[in-house]
Amino acid sequence: MFEPLKLVYRYRRSGEGQNSGCSLRAAQISGASRRVFTHWIPAFAGMTMVVMGSALATQAWAQTYPAKQIRIIVPFPPGAFNDTLGRTIAQKFVETNFAQAIVDNRPGAGSTIGTDIAAKSPGDGYTILGVAVPFAVNASLYAKLPYDTLKDFAAIIYAGATPNMLVMHPSVPVSSIKELIALAKSKPNQLNYASTGSGTSNHMSMELFKLMTGTQIVHVPYKGSAPALVDLVGGHVMMIFDNTPNVLPHVKGGKVKAIAVTSMKRSELAPEVPTVDESGVKGFEVSVWFGVVAPASTPREIVNRLNSEINKIIGMPDVRQRFVNSGVTPVGGSADLFADHLRSEVAKWSKVVKATGARVE
């Protein structure tokens, strides 16, 4: 066994020896203890050198970043605001000479295919992912995901938010929320609604609506907003809660009719359309948000750099106008702000999924 290391403190008076004050000497160190002690010092020094070297390498890497093309994965098909956001960021990265960038649409399986690709990509800052409500919902909706929503990603920025709008095909004899509730209760499971896939904001908006109104409406999932709206306009499905920017052109063109929006306040783009809350379903609210994340192993310095660059993009007058024209309110802010929002959304939708029994095996 090792003998304990005994240390003796000896105080020297001023003038005694070369130094005054307090000196420390080892009074007793056994041979075994000395060997451990002397081996531990260079080992500790070696570990310190490795940590310092790694930190310096990361700093140097961050200073030269970006040195190649950045891939922006959009786990949705082209045509919706998720895609618009990705293409806007890519365009501005190039225009500002920050980096070359490309948008990689990887839709399918409620956005989990593209999300999984991003989760398994290197955390080097050259792969980032556009996310929206399904990113948070899928954490509880799917019985098993190939990634962990909160642990496998680093939040970069909260880009913007918008309400969903409930729209219907003109042939449906409904012009208000009260009329929809009455019709749905008189014909349980005979009405249907489209969504852009399981776990999307439009899917969960209707599931929450059904839960709060005690109605039964059949779910018809699609792989994205564009094909869902094509079938809605064609009369193949009856209604959809879709992102405001996606449906506004069809509302203005008279192809579908607007019933209500999911925010607590009316949309500035369609002030004549009431909210679901004011229409009688008190407390109903769904905010559709858009943001950007990166693989969790991405260095904080690079996350901060991306956050700074995208904040600049969101603040550009032409980009802000593009958001507003699409019915999206620009947000921006720190990476920590978005991280807090993601944790809150995961918790919120977990309760809704559990209450409605919605589940994807």
mmCIF file with all atom_site columns, N, CA, C and O in Angstrom, residues 201-227:
data_model
loop_
_atom_site.group_PDB
_atom_site.id
_atom_site.type_symbol
_atom_site.label_atom_id
_atom_site.label_alt_id
_atom_site.label_comp_id
_atom_site.label_asym_id
_atom_site.label_entity_id
_atom_site.label_seq_id
_atom_site.pdbx_PDB_ins_code
_atom_site.Cartn_x
_atom_site.Cartn_y
_atom_site.Cartn_z
_atom_site.occupancy
_atom_site.B_iso_or_equiv
_atom_site.pdbx_formal_charge
_atom_site.auth_seq_id
_atom_site.auth_comp_id
_atom_site.auth_asym_id
_atom_site.auth_atom_id
_atom_site.pdbx_PDB_model_num
ATOM 1   N N  . SER A 1 201 ? -47.118 20.507 -38.558 1.00 0.00 ? 201 SER A N  1
ATOM 2   C CA . SER A 1 201 ? -47.948 21.462 -37.817 1.00 0.00 ? 201 SER A CA 1
ATOM 3   C C  . SER A 1 201 ? -49.408 21.384 -38.232 1.00 0.00 ? 201 SER A C  1
ATOM 4   O O  . SER A 1 201 ? -50.307 21.570 -37.399 1.00 0.00 ? 201 SER A O  1
ATOM 5   N N  . ASN A 1 202 ? -49.667 21.104 -39.527 1.00 0.00 ? 202 ASN A N  1
ATOM 6   C CA . ASN A 1 202 ? -51.069 21.027 -39.951 1.00 0.00 ? 202 ASN A CA 1
ATOM 7   C C  . ASN A 1 202 ? -51.751 19.760 -39.432 1.00 0.00 ? 202 ASN A C  1
ATOM 8   O O  . ASN A 1 202 ? -52.933 19.770 -39.098 1.00 0.00 ? 202 ASN A O  1
ATOM 9   N N  . HIS A 1 203 ? -50.988 18.670 -39.345 1.00 0.00 ? 203 HIS A N  1
ATOM 10  C CA . HIS A 1 203 ? -51.516 17.438 -38.759 1.00 0.00 ? 203 HIS A CA 1
ATOM 11  C C  . HIS A 1 203 ? -51.872 17.669 -37.286 1.00 0.00 ? 203 HIS A C  1
ATOM 12  O O  . HIS A 1 203 ? -52.987 17.381 -36.828 1.00 0.00 ? 203 HIS A O  1
ATOM 13  N N  . MET A 1 204 ? -50.919 18.243 -36.528 1.00 0.00 ? 204 MET A N  1
ATOM 14  C CA . MET A 1 204 ? -51.135 18.424 -35.097 1.00 0.00 ? 204 MET A CA 1
ATOM 15  C C  . MET A 1 204 ? -52.149 19.529 -34.804 1.00 0.00 ? 204 MET A C  1
ATOM 16  O O  . MET A 1 204 ? -52.842 19.486 -33.789 1.00 0.00 ? 204 MET A O  1
ATOM 17  N N  . SER A 1 205 ? -52.260 20.502 -35.706 1.00 0.00 ? 205 SER A N  1
ATOM 18  C CA . SER A 1 205 ? -53.286 21.537 -35.533 1.00 0.00 ? 205 SER A CA 1
ATOM 19  C C  . SER A 1 205 ? -54.675 20.917 -35.549 1.00 0.00 ? 205 SER A C  1
ATOM 20  O O  . SER A 1 205 ? -55.522 21.236 -34.707 1.00 0.00 ? 205 SER A O  1
ATOM 21  N N  . MET A 1 206 ? -54.898 20.025 -36.514 1.00 0.00 ? 206 MET A N  1
ATOM 22  C CA . MET A 1 206 ? -56.214 19.390 -36.603 1.00 0.00 ? 206 MET A CA 1
ATOM 23  C C  . MET A 1 206 ? -56.434 18.389 -35.468 1.00 0.00 ? 206 MET A C  1
ATOM 24  O O  . MET A 1 206 ? -57.548 18.273 -34.939 1.00 0.00 ? 206 MET A O  1
ATOM 25  N N  . GLU A 1 207 ? -55.390 17.682 -35.060 1.00 0.00 ? 207 GLU A N  1
ATOM 26  C CA . GLU A 1 207 ? -55.534 16.742 -33.947 1.00 0.00 ? 207 GLU A CA 1
ATOM 27  C C  . GLU A 1 207 ? -55.884 17.492 -32.662 1.00 0.00 ? 207 GLU A C  1
ATOM 28  O O  . GLU A 1 207 ? -56.699 17.028 -31.862 1.00 0.00 ? 207 GLU A O  1
ATOM 29  N N  . LEU A 1 208 ? -55.267 18.656 -32.468 1.00 0.00 ? 208 LEU A N  1
ATOM 30  C CA . LEU A 1 208 ? -55.590 19.478 -31.306 1.00 0.00 ? 208 LEU A CA 1
ATOM 31  C C  . LEU A 1 208 ? -57.022 20.002 -31.411 1.00 0.00 ? 208 LEU A C  1
ATOM 32  O O  . LEU A 1 208 ? -57.764 20.029 -30.421 1.00 0.00 ? 208 LEU A O  1
ATOM 33  N N  . PHE A 1 209 ? -57.414 20.401 -32.621 1.00 0.00 ? 209 PHE A N  1
ATOM 34  C CA . PHE A 1 209 ? -58.774 20.886 -32.861 1.00 0.00 ? 209 PHE A CA 1
ATOM 35  C C  . PHE A 1 209 ? -59.797 19.783 -32.549 1.00 0.00 ? 209 PHE A C  1
ATOM 36  O O  . PHE A 1 209 ? -60.805 20.025 -31.870 1.00 0.00 ? 209 PHE A O  1
ATOM 37  N N  . LYS A 1 210 ? -59.538 18.591 -33.035 1.00 0.00 ? 210 LYS A N  1
ATOM 38  C CA . LYS A 1 210 ? -60.431 17.456 -32.778 1.00 0.00 ? 210 LYS A CA 1
ATOM 39  C C  . LYS A 1 210 ? -60.524 17.154 -31.291 1.00 0.00 ? 210 LYS A C  1
ATOM 40  O O  . LYS A 1 210 ? -61.606 16.865 -30.767 1.00 0.00 ? 210 LYS A O  1
ATOM 41  N N  . LEU A 1 211 ? -59.396 17.229 -30.609 1.00 0.00 ? 211 LEU A N  1
ATOM 42  C CA . LEU A 1 211 ? -59.356 16.956 -29.166 1.00 0.00 ? 211 LEU A CA 1
ATOM 43  C C  . LEU A 1 211 ? -60.187 17.983 -28.399 1.00 0.00 ? 211 LEU A C  1
ATOM 44  O O  . LEU A 1 211 ? -60.955 17.626 -27.499 1.00 0.00 ? 211 LEU A O  1
ATOM 45  N N  . MET A 1 212 ? -60.059 19.248 -28.780 1.00 0.00 ? 212 MET A N  1
ATOM 46  C CA . MET A 1 212 ? -60.738 20.321 -28.050 1.00 0.00 ? 212 MET A CA 1
ATOM 47  C C  . MET A 1 212 ? -62.221 20.447 -28.408 1.00 0.00 ? 212 MET A C  1
ATOM 48  O O  . MET A 1 212 ? -62.999 21.035 -27.635 1.00 0.00 ? 212 MET A O  1
ATOM 49  N N  . THR A 1 213 ? -62.625 19.902 -29.571 1.00 0.00 ? 213 THR A N  1
ATOM 50  C CA . THR A 1 213 ? -64.031 20.030 -29.996 1.00 0.00 ? 213 THR A CA 1
ATOM 51  C C  . THR A 1 213 ? -64.799 18.708 -29.948 1.00 0.00 ? 213 THR A C  1
ATOM 52  O O  . THR A 1 213 ? -66.011 18.700 -30.165 1.00 0.00 ? 213 THR A O  1
ATOM 53  N N  . GLY A 1 214 ? -64.097 17.623 -29.684 1.00 0.00 ? 214 GLY A N  1
ATOM 54  C CA . GLY A 1 214 ? -64.765 16.326 -29.621 1.00 0.00 ? 214 GLY A CA 1
ATOM 55  C C  . GLY A 1 214 ? -65.281 15.851 -30.959 1.00 0.00 ? 214 GLY A C  1
ATOM 56  O O  . GLY A 1 214 ? -66.316 15.172 -31.041 1.00 0.00 ? 214 GLY A O  1
ATOM 57  N N  . THR A 1 215 ? -64.566 16.184 -32.033 1.00 0.00 ? 215 THR A N  1
ATOM 58  C CA . THR A 1 215 ? -64.984 15.778 -33.381 1.00 0.00 ? 215 THR A CA 1
ATOM 59  C C  . THR A 1 215 ? -64.084 14.672 -33.925 1.00 0.00 ? 215 THR A C  1
ATOM 60  O O  . THR A 1 215 ? -62.979 14.446 -33.423 1.00 0.00 ? 215 THR A O  1
ATOM 61  N N  . GLN A 1 216 ? -64.567 14.004 -34.961 1.00 0.00 ? 216 GLN A N  1
ATOM 62  C CA . GLN A 1 216 ? -63.807 12.923 -35.602 1.00 0.00 ? 216 GLN A CA 1
ATOM 63  C C  . GLN A 1 216 ? -63.706 13.214 -37.100 1.00 0.00 ? 216 GLN A C  1
ATOM 64  O O  . GLN A 1 216 ? -64.700 13.144 -37.829 1.00 0.00 ? 216 GLN A O  1
ATOM 65  N N  . ILE A 1 217 ? -62.510 13.565 -37.538 1.00 0.00 ? 217 ILE A N  1
ATOM 66  C CA . ILE A 1 217 ? -62.257 13.908 -38.938 1.00 0.00 ? 217 ILE A CA 1
ATOM 67  C C  . ILE A 1 217 ? -61.072 13.071 -39.414 1.00 0.00 ? 217 ILE A C  1
ATOM 68  O O  . ILE A 1 217 ? -60.051 12.979 -38.723 1.00 0.00 ? 217 ILE A O  1
ATOM 69  N N  . VAL A 1 218 ? -61.199 12.448 -40.577 1.00 0.00 ? 218 VAL A N  1
ATOM 70  C CA . VAL A 1 218 ? -60.198 11.485 -41.064 1.00 0.00 ? 218 VAL A CA 1
ATOM 71  C C  . VAL A 1 218 ? -58.958 12.179 -41.615 1.00 0.00 ? 218 VAL A C  1
ATOM 72  O O  . VAL A 1 218 ? -59.057 13.138 -42.394 1.00 0.00 ? 218 VAL A O  1
ATOM 73  N N  . HIS A 1 219 ? -57.811 11.664 -41.245 1.00 0.00 ? 219 HIS A N  1
ATOM 74  C CA . HIS A 1 219 ? -56.519 12.210 -41.656 1.00 0.00 ? 219 HIS A CA 1
ATOM 75  C C  . HIS A 1 219 ? -56.060 11.608 -42.988 1.00 0.00 ? 219 HIS A C  1
ATOM 76  O O  . HIS A 1 219 ? -56.041 10.393 -43.161 1.00 0.00 ? 219 HIS A O  1
ATOM 77  N N  . VAL A 1 220 ? -55.677 12.482 -43.924 1.00 0.00 ? 220 VAL A N  1
ATOM 78  C CA . VAL A 1 220 ? -55.128 12.046 -45.213 1.00 0.00 ? 220 VAL A CA 1
ATOM 79  C C  . VAL A 1 220 ? -53.746 12.697 -45.376 1.00 0.00 ? 220 VAL A C  1
ATOM 80  O O  . VAL A 1 220 ? -53.653 13.864 -45.775 1.00 0.00 ? 220 VAL A O  1
ATOM 81  N N  . PRO A 1 221 ? -52.676 11.987 -45.047 1.00 0.00 ? 221 PRO A N  1
ATOM 82  C CA . PRO A 1 221 ? -51.324 12.586 -45.104 1.00 0.00 ? 221 PRO A CA 1
ATOM 83  C C  . PRO A 1 221 ? -50.756 12.634 -46.517 1.00 0.00 ? 221 PRO A C  1
ATOM 84  O O  . PRO A 1 221 ? -50.984 11.731 -47.328 1.00 0.00 ? 221 PRO A O  1
ATOM 85  N N  . TYR A 1 222 ? -50.013 13.697 -46.805 1.00 0.00 ? 222 TYR A N  1
ATOM 86  C CA . TYR A 1 222 ? -49.309 13.858 -48.076 1.00 0.00 ? 222 TYR A CA 1
ATOM 87  C C  . TYR A 1 222 ? -47.823 14.093 -47.795 1.00 0.00 ? 222 TYR A C  1
ATOM 88  O O  . TYR A 1 222 ? -47.432 14.351 -46.649 1.00 0.00 ? 222 TYR A O  1
ATOM 89  N N  . LYS A 1 223 ? -47.020 14.033 -48.822 1.00 0.00 ? 223 LYS A N  1
ATOM 90  C CA . LYS A 1 223 ? -45.583 14.275 -48.673 1.00 0.00 ? 223 LYS A CA 1
ATOM 91  C C  . LYS A 1 223 ? -45.252 15.721 -49.033 1.00 0.00 ? 223 LYS A C  1
ATOM 92  O O  . LYS A 1 223 ? -44.565 15.992 -50.013 1.00 0.00 ? 223 LYS A O  1
ATOM 93  N N  . GLY A 1 224 ? -45.797 16.633 -48.260 1.00 0.00 ? 224 GLY A N  1
ATOM 94  C CA . GLY A 1 224 ? -45.509 18.031 -48.509 1.00 0.00 ? 224 GLY A CA 1
ATOM 95  C C  . GLY A 1 224 ? -46.749 18.847 -48.788 1.00 0.00 ? 224 GLY A C  1
ATOM 96  O O  . GLY A 1 224 ? -47.832 18.317 -49.098 1.00 0.00 ? 224 GLY A O  1
ATOM 97  N N  . SER A 1 225 ? -46.597 20.173 -48.698 1.00 0.00 ? 225 SER A N  1
ATOM 98  C CA . SER A 1 225 ? -47.718 21.084 -48.875 1.00 0.00 ? 225 SER A CA 1
ATOM 99  C C  . SER A 1 225 ? -48.191 21.150 -50.325 1.00 0.00 ? 225 SER A C  1
ATOM 100 O O  . SER A 1 225 ? -49.399 21.193 -50.585 1.00 0.00 ? 225 SER A O  1
ATOM 101 N N  . ALA A 1 226 ? -47.252 21.181 -51.252 1.00 0.00 ? 226 ALA A N  1
ATOM 102 C CA . ALA A 1 226 ? -47.618 21.329 -52.665 1.00 0.00 ? 226 ALA A CA 1
ATOM 103 C C  . ALA A 1 226 ? -48.590 20.252 -53.145 1.00 0.00 ? 226 ALA A C  1
ATOM 104 O O  . ALA A 1 226 ? -49.659 20.570 -53.693 1.00 0.00 ? 226 ALA A O  1
ATOM 105 N N  . PRO A 1 227 ? -48.280 18.960 -52.956 1.00 0.00 ? 227 PRO A N  1
ATOM 106 C CA . PRO A 1 227 ? -49.240 17.939 -53.411 1.00 0.00 ? 227 PRO A CA 1
ATOM 107 C C  . PRO A 1 227 ? -50.550 17.953 -52.631 1.00 0.00 ? 227 PRO A C  1
ATOM 108 O O  . PRO A 1 227 ? -51.609 17.650 -53.191 1.00 0.00 ? 227 PRO A O  1
#
